Coordinates of C-alpha atoms and ligand atoms in Angstrom, one line a residue:
X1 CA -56.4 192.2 85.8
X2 CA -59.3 195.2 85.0
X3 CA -62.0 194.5 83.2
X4 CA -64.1 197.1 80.9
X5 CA -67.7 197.1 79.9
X6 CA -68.7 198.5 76.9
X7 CA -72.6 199.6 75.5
X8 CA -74.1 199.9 72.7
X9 CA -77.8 201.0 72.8
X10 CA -78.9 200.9 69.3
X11 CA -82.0 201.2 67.3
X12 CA -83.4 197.3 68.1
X13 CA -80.9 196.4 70.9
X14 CA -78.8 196.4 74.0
X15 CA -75.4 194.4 73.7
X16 CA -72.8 194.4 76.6
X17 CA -69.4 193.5 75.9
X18 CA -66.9 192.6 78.9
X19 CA -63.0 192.9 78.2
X20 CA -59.9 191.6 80.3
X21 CA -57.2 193.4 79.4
X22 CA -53.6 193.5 81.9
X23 CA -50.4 192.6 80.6
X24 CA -50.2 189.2 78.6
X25 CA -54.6 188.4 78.1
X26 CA -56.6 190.2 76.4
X27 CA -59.8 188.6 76.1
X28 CA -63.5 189.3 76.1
X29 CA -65.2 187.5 78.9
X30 CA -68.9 188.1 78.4
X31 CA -71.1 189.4 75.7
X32 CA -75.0 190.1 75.7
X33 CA -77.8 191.2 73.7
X34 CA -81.9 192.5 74.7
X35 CA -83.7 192.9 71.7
X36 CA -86.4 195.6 72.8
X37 CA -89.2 194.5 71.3
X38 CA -89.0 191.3 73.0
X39 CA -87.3 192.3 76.2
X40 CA -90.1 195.1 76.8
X41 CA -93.7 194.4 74.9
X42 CA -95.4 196.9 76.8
X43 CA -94.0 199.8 75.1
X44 CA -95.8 198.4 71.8
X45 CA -92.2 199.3 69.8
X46 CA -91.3 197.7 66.4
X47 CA -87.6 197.3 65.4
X48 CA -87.2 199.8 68.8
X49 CA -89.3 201.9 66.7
X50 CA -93.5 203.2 67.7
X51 CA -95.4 202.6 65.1
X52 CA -96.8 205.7 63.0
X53 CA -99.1 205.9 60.3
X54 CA -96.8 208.7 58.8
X55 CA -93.5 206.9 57.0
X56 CA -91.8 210.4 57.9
X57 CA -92.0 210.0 61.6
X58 CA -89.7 207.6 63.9
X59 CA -89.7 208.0 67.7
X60 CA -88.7 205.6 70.6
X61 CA -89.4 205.7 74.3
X62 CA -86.6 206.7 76.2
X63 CA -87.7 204.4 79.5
X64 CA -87.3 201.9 77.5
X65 CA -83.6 202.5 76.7
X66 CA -83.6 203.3 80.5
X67 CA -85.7 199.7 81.1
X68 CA -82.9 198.3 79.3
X69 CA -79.8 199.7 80.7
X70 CA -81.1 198.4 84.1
X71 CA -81.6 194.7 82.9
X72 CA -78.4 194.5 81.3
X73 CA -76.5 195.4 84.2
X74 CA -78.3 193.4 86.0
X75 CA -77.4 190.5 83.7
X76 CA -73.6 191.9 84.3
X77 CA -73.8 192.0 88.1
X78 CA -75.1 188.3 87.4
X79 CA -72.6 187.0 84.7
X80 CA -70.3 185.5 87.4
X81 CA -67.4 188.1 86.0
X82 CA -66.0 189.7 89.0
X83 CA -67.6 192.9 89.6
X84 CA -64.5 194.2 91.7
X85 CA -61.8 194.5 88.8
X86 CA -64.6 196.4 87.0
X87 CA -62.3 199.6 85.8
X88 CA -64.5 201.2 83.5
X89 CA -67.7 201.5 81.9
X90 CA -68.0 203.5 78.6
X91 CA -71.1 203.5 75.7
X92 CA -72.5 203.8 72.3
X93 CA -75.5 205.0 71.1
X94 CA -77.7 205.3 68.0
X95 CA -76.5 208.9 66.7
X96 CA -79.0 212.2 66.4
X97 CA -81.8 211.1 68.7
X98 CA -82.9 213.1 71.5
X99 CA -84.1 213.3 75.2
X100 CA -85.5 216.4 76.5
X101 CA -85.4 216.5 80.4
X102 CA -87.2 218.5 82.9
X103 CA -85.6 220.6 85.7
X104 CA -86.4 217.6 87.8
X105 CA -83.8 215.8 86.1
X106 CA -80.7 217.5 88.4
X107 CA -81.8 216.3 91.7
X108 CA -83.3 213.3 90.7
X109 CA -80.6 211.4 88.8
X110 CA -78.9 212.6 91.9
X111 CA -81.0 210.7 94.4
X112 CA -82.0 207.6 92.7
X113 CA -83.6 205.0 94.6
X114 CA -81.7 201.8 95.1
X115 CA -84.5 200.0 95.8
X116 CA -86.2 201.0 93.1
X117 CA -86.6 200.7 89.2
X118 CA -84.8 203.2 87.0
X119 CA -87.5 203.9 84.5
X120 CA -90.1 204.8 87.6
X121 CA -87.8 207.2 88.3
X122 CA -86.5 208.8 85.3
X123 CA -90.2 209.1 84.2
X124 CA -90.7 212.2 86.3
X125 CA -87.7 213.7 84.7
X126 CA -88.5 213.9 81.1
X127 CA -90.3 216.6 79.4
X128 CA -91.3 214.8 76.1
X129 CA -92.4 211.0 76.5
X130 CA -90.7 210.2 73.1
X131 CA -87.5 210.6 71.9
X132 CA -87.3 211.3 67.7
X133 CA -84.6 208.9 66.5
X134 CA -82.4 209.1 63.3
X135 CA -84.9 207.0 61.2
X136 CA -87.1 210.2 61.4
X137 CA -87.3 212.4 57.9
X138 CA -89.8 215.1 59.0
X139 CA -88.3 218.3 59.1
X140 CA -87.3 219.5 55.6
X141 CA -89.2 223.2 56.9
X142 CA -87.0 223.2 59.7
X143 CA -83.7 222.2 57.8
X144 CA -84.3 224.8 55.7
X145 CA -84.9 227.4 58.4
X146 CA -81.5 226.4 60.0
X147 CA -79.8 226.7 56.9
X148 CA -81.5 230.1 56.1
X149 CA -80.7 231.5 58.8
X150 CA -76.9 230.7 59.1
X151 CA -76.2 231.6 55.6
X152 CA -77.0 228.7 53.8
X153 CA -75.9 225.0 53.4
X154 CA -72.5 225.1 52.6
X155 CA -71.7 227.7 56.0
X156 CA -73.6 224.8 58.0
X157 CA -71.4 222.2 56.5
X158 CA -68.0 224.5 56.9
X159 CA -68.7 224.7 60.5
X160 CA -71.0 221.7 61.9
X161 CA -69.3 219.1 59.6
X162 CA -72.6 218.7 57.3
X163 CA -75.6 220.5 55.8
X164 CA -79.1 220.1 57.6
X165 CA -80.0 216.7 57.9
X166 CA -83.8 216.2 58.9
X167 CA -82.7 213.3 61.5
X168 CA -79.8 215.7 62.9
X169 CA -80.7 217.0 66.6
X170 CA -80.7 220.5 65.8
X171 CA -84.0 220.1 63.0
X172 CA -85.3 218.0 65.4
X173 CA -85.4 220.4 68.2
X174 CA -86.8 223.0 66.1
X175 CA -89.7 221.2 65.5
X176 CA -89.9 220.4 69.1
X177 CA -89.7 223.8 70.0
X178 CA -92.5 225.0 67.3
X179 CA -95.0 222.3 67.7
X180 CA -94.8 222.0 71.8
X181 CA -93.8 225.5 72.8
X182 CA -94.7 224.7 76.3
X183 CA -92.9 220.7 76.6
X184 CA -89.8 223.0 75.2
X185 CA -89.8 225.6 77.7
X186 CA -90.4 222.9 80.3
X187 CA -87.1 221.3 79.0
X188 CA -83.7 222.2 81.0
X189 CA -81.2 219.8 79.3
X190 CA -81.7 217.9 75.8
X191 CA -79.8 215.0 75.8
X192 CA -78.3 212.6 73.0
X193 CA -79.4 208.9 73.8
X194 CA -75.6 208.6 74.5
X195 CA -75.2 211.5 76.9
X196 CA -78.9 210.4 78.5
X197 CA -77.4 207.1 79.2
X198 CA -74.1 208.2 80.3
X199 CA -76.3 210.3 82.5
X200 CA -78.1 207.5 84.4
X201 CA -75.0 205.4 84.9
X202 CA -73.0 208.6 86.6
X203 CA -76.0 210.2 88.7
X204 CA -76.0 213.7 87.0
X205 CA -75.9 215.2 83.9
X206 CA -73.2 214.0 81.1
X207 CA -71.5 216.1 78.9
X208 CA -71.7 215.1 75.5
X209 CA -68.8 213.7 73.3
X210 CA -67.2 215.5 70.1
X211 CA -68.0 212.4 68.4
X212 CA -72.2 212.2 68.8
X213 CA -71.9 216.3 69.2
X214 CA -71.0 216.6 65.8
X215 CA -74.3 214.7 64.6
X216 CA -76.2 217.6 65.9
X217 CA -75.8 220.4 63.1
X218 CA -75.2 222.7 66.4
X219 CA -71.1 221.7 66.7
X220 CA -68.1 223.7 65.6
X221 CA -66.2 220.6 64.1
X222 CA -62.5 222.6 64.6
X223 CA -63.5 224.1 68.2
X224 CA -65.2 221.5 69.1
X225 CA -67.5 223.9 71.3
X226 CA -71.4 225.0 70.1
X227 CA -71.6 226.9 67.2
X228 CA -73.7 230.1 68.5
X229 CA -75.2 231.0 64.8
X230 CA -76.6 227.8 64.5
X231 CA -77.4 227.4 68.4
X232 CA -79.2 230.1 68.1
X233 CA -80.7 229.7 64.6
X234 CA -82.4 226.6 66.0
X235 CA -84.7 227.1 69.3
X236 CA -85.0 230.0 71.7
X237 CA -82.6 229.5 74.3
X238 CA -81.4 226.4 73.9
X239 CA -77.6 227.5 74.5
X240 CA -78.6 227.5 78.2
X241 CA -80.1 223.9 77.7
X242 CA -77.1 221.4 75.7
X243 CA -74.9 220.4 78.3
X244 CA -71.1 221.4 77.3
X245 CA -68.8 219.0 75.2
X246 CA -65.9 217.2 77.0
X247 CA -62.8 216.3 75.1
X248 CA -63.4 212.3 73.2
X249 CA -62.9 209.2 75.8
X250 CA -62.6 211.7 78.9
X251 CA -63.6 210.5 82.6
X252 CA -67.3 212.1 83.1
X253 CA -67.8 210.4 86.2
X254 CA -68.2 207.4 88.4
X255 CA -70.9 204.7 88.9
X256 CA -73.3 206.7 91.0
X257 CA -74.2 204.6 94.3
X258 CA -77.8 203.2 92.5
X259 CA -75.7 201.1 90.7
X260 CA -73.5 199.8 93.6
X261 CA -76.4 199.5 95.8
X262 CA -78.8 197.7 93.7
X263 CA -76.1 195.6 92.0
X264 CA -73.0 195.2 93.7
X265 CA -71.0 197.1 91.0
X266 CA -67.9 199.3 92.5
X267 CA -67.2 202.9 91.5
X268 CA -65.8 202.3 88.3
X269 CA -65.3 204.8 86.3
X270 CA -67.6 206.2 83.4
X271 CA -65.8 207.7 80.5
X272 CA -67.8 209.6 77.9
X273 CA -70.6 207.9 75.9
X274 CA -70.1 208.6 71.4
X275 CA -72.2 208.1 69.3
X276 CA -72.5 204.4 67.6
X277 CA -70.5 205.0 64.1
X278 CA -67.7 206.7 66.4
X279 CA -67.4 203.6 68.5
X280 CA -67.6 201.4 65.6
X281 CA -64.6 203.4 63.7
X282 CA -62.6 202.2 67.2
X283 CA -64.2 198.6 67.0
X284 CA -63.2 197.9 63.3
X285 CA -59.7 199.2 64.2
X286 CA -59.7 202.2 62.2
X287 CA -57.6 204.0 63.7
X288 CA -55.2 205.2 61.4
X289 CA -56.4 206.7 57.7
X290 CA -56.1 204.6 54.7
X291 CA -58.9 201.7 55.1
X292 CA -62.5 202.0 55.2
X293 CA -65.0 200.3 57.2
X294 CA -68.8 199.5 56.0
X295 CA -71.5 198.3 58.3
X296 CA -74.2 196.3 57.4
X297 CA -76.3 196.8 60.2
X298 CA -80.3 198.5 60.1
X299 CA -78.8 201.1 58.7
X300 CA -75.7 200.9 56.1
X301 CA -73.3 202.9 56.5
X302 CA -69.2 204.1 55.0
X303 CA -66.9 205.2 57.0
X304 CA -63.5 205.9 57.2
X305 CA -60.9 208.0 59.6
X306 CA -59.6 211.3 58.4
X307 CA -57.2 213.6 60.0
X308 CA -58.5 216.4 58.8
X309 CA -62.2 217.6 58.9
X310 CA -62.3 217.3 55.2
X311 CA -66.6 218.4 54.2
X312 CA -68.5 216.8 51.4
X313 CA -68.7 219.3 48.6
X314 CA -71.8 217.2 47.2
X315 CA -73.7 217.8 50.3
X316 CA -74.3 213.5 50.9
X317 CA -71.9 212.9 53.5
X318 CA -71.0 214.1 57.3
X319 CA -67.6 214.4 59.1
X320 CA -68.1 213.6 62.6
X321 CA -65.2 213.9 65.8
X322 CA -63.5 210.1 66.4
X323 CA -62.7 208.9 69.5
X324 CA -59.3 209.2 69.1
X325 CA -59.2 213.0 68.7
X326 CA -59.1 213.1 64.7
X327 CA -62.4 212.9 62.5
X328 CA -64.1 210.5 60.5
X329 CA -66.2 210.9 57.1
X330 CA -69.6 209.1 57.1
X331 CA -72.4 208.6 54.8
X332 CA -75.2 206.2 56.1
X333 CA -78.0 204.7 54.2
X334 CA -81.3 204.2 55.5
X335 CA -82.1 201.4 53.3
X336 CA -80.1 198.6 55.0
X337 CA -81.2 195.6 56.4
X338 CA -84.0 196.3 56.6
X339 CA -84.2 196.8 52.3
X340 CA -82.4 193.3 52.1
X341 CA -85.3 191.8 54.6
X342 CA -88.1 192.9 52.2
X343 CA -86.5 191.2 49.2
X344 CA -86.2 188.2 51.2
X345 CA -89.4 188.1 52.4
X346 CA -90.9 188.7 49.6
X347 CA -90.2 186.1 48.1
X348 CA -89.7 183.7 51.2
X349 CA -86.2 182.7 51.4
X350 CA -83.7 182.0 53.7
X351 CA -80.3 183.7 54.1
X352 CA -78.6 180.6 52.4
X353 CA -81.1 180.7 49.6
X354 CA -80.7 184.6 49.2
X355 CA -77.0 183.4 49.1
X356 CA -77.7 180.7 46.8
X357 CA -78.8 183.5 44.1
X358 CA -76.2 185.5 44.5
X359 CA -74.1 182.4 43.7
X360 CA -75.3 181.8 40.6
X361 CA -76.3 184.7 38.8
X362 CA -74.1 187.1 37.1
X363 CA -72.1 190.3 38.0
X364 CA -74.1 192.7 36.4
X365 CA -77.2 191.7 36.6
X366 CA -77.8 191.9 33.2
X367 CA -77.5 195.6 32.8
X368 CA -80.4 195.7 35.0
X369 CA -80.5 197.8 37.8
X370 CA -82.6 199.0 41.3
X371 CA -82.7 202.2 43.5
X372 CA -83.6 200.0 46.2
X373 CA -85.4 202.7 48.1
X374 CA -88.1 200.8 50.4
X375 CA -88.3 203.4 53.0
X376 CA -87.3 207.0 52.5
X377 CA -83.7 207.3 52.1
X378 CA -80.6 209.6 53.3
X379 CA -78.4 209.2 50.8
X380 CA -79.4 210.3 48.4
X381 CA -82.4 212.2 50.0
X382 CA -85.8 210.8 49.0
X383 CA -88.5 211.6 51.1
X384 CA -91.4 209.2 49.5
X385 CA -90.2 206.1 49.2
X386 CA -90.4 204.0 46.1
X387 CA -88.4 200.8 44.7
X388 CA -87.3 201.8 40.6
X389 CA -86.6 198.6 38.8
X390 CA -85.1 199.5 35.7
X391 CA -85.3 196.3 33.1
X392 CA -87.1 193.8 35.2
X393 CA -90.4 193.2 37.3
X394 CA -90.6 193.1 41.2
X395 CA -92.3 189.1 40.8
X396 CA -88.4 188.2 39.3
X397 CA -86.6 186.8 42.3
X398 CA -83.1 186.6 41.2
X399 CA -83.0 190.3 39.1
X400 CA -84.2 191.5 43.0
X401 CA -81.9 189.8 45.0
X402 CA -79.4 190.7 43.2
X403 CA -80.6 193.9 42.2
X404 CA -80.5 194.7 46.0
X405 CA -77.6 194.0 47.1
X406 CA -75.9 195.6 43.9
X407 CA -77.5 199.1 44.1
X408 CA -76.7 198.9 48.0
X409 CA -73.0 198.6 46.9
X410 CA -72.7 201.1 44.3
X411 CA -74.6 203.4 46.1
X412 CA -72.3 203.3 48.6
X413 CA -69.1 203.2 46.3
X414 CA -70.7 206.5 44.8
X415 CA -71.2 208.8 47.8
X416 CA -67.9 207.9 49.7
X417 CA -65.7 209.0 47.0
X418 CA -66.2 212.6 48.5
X419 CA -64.2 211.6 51.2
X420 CA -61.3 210.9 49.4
X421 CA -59.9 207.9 51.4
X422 CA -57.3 205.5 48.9
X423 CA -59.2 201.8 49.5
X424 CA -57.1 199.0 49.9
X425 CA -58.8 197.4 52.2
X426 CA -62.5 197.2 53.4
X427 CA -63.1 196.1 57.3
X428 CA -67.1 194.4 57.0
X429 CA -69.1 194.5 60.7
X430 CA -72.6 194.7 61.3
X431 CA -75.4 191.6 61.0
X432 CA -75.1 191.1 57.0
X433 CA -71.1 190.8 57.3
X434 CA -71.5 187.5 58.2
X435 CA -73.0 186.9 54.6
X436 CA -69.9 186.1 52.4
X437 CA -71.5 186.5 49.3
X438 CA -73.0 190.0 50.4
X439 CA -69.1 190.9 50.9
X440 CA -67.8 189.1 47.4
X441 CA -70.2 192.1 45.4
X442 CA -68.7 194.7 47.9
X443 CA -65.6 193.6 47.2
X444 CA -65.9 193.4 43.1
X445 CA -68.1 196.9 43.1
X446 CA -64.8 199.1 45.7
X447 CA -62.6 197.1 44.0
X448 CA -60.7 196.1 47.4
X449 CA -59.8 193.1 49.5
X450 CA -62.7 193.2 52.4
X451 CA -62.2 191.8 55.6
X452 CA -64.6 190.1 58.3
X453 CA -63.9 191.1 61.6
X454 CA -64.0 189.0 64.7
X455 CA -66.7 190.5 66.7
X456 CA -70.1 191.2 65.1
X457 CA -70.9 193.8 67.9
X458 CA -68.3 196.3 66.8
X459 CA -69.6 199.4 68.2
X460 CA -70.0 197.6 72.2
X461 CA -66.3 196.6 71.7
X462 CA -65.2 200.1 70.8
X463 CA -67.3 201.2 73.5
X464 CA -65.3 199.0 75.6
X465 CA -61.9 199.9 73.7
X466 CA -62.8 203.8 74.7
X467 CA -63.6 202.8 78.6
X468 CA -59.9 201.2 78.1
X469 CA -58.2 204.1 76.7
X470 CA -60.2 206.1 79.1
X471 CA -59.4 204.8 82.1
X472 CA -55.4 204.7 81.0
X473 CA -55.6 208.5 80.0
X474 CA -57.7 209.5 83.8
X475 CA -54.7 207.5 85.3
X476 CA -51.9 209.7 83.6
X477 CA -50.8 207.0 81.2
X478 CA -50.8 207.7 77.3
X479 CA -52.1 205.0 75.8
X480 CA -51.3 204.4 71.8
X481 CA -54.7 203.7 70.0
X482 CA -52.5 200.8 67.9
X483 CA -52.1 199.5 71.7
X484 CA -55.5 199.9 72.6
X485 CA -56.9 197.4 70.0
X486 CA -54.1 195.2 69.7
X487 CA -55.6 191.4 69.3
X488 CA -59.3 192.6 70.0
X489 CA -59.6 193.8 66.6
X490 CA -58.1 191.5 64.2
X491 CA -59.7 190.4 61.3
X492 CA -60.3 186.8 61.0
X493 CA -58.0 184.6 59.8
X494 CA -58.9 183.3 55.9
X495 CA -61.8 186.0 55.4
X496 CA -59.8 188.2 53.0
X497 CA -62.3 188.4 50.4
X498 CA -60.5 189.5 46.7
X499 CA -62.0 191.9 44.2
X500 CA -62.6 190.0 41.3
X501 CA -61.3 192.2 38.4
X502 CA -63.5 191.4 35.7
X503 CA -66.4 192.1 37.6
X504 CA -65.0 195.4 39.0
X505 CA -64.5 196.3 35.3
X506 CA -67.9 195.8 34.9
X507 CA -69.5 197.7 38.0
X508 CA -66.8 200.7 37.1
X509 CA -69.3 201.8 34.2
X510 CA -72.5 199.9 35.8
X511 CA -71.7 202.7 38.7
X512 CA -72.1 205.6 36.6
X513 CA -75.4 204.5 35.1
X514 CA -76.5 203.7 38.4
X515 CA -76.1 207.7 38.9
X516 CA -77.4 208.8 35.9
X517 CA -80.8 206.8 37.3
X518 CA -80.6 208.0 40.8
X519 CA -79.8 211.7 39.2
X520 CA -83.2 211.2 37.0
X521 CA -85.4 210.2 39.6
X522 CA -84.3 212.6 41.7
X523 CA -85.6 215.5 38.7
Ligands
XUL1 C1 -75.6 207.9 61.2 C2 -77.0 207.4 61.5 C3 -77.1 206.0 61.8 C4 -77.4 205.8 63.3 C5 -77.8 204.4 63.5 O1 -75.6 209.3 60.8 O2 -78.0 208.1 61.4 O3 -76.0 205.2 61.5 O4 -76.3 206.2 64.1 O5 -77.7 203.9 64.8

């Protein structure tokens, strides 16, 4: 019976996730996390992150994500799952950040060293030390160069799927490109974290995915090929540098002979990395429109599946390729966990007394409301941050804990209705999904029954779900998505959560004053 390992290198972690899957088991067999900062001290990273006295600026070092990769599938090799029946390997990655690799690169992901450590060896290859990662809010200039120079906002958003985003690639490069003329030319291939990793497992240079391409500002969502205005609006000659786009869950590849040699794997074969909201759509099971999906992860984010490549009017959200083909509509929040983790620190709880407020105060809050915006924030742009509490103090633990997790929800409620999805249901993942009360406000705020999945790490197991369909699709077999997830994605049993409809009465108007507050502090 195969077995498929799926990825996911986020912003604080490295999760494997091992499936069986033949005809009558489907199971997963092993599951592991590396949180970086412990894993890997001597890169002096904080949530993944290097620290920076400017709040604008978020980078990570790509040998760590490389560090990683090796001790997880060394922890694989060493799981006491048979290596043999390995079929495939597939990944997800944090979305927008980049890699920027020398000409070196070519030869020497070729000839890697058995013997030897992968980060040694993939530090000759870069051309920047740090890769800037989609916390990162410092290139408004350059956003507004792009969009100048394709002819404005709404012609980026027609064609790439959303307007310029300072954590997208494309702004990033720019700024690459103007403040290190000479690390860009140097550059022959800029990666995505996905297509970097996907890189290192196949011994030469990935192509990219629709999925993670499209959270680039550089993809032509319909073609799914480079957009030359905006290409070419961004950085001299960087057409010649982004490796091409292969169709969503395509074969890119084999395990290159490092990873047989150093750890016993077999050939198995690589299908293309996506990007980590893209993986999760698969690992939620949304795979047909109609349901949404929220993670509560370090970032928040809404997403749903959409056939068409339907753009945001209001300029908030992004539509992004899906694994399976169609598209998805996204908005993400910057303001996650790590927003609910300063309340709760703050004042010095624990998750169950966080709960334990939640409990026991009202719907509503009293009229009283937050912008809850602790770090700068995507959605709705604010690039210095600042917490509003309208009608209470930041020493009033209940009005803040509640206040959090309500102005999360609404905010979320309010810039997803672009995409136009009809919510019955909500499928909950990510760390804070766990937290039933968190779920009961979602529920009461959408108005919809929300679900808890069964597997916290859903964008590994869509990683693993797209190494599954994948390897089907390399083999000549058609596959049905429905098929592909059956009994790895099922919501757990009892963990329907109902909309209480009083209280969604009640966050129906408290939503629209939560806008009129966000619009005024916005002025
Ligand atoms: C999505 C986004 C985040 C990252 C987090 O646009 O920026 O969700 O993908 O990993």
């Amino acid at each position: 019976m195969p077995l498929y390992l799926g990825l996911d290198s986020s912003t604080q972690s490295l999760t494997a996730i091992v499936l069986e899957a033949g005809s009558g088991r489907r199971r997963v067999v092993f599951e592991s996390s590396i949180a970086f900062d412990d894993a890997f001290p001597q890169y002096g990273t904080r949530h993944g992150v290097l620290p920076s006295d400017d709040a604008a600026m978020a980078v990570s070092p790509p040998l760590m994500w490389a560090d990683a990769l090796e001790l997880m599938m060394d922890r694989v090799a060493k799981s006491g799952v048979d290596l043999q029946r390995l079929a495939a390997v597939s990944g997800s990655a944090q979305q927008h950040g980049s890699v920027y690799l020398s000409a070196a690169a070519a030869t020497g992901l070729a000839s890697l060293d058995p013997a030897r450590p992968l980060a040694d060896q993939v530090a000759p290859m870069l051309a920047r030390k740090v890769s800037p990662i989609w916390m990162d809010s410092s290139t408004s200039a350059e956003c507004a160069e792009i969009e100048a120079a394709v002819g404005g906002e709404r012609a980026l958003a027609q064609h790439t799927g959303s307007r310029a985003f300072e954590r997208f690639t494309a702004a990033q490069i720019r700024k690459f490109a103007k403040q290190d003329p000479g690390g860009y030319a140097a550059t022959d291939r800029v990666h995505l974290v996905s297509s970097f990793l996907a890189s290192l497992l196949t011994g030469a240079h990935a192509p990219m995915d629709p999925g993670d391409g499209s959270g680039m500002n550089l993809m032509d969502l319909g073609a799914c090929q480079w957009w030359p205005p905006a290409v070419d609006s961004t950085a001299t000659g960087l057409a010649a540098k982004l490796p091409p786009i292969t169709p969503a869950a395509a074969s890119v590849g084999t395990l290159s002979p490092y990873w047989q040699q150093r750890f016993g794997f077999p050939a198995a074969r690589v299908i293309a990395w996506s990007g980590d909201n893209p993986c999760s759509l698969v690992g939620v099971g949304l795979v047909r429109e109609g349901r949404l999906a929220i993670s509560l992860g370090t970032s928040d984010t809404v997403f749903g599946l959409m056939r068409e490549p339907r753009v945001d009017e209001t300029g908030t959200g992004h539509v992004f390729g899906a694994p399976t083909g169609d598209y998805m509509g996204l908005t993400c929040f910057k303001n996650g966990s790590l927003a609910r983790e300063r309340v709760r620190d703050q004042f010095r709880l624990s998750w169950e007394e966080f709960s334990g407020i939640l409990r026991r105060t009202p719907a509503g809050n009293a009229g009283r409301i937050m912008l809850p915006w602790f770090e700068p924030e995507i959605t709705p742009t604010v690039l210095t941050p600042g917490v509003r509490r309208l009608g209470f103090t930041d020493q009033d633990v209940a009005a803040n804990v509640r206040g959090v997790i309500e102005a999360q929800q609404m905010a979320m409620a309010l810039h997803s209705r672009w995409m136009n999805v009809k919510i019955d249901s909500i499928h909950a993942t990510g760390g804070a999904a766990a937290n039933r009360d968190i779920l009961q406000v979602m529920a009461d705020v959408f108005g919809a029954t929300v679900y808890q999945l069964q597997v916290g790490n859903s964008a590994a197991l869509g990683a693993a779900l797209m190494a599954l369909h994948g390897d089907a699709a390399a083999e000549g077999r058609r596959l049905p998505w429905d098929e592909v997830i059956k009994e790895f994605v099922e919501p757990i049993a009892d963990s329907a959560l109902k909309p209480n409809a009083e209280h969604h009465g009640l966050y129906r108007d408290l939503i629209e004053t939560y806008a009129s507050h966000e619009r005024k502090a916005l002025l």
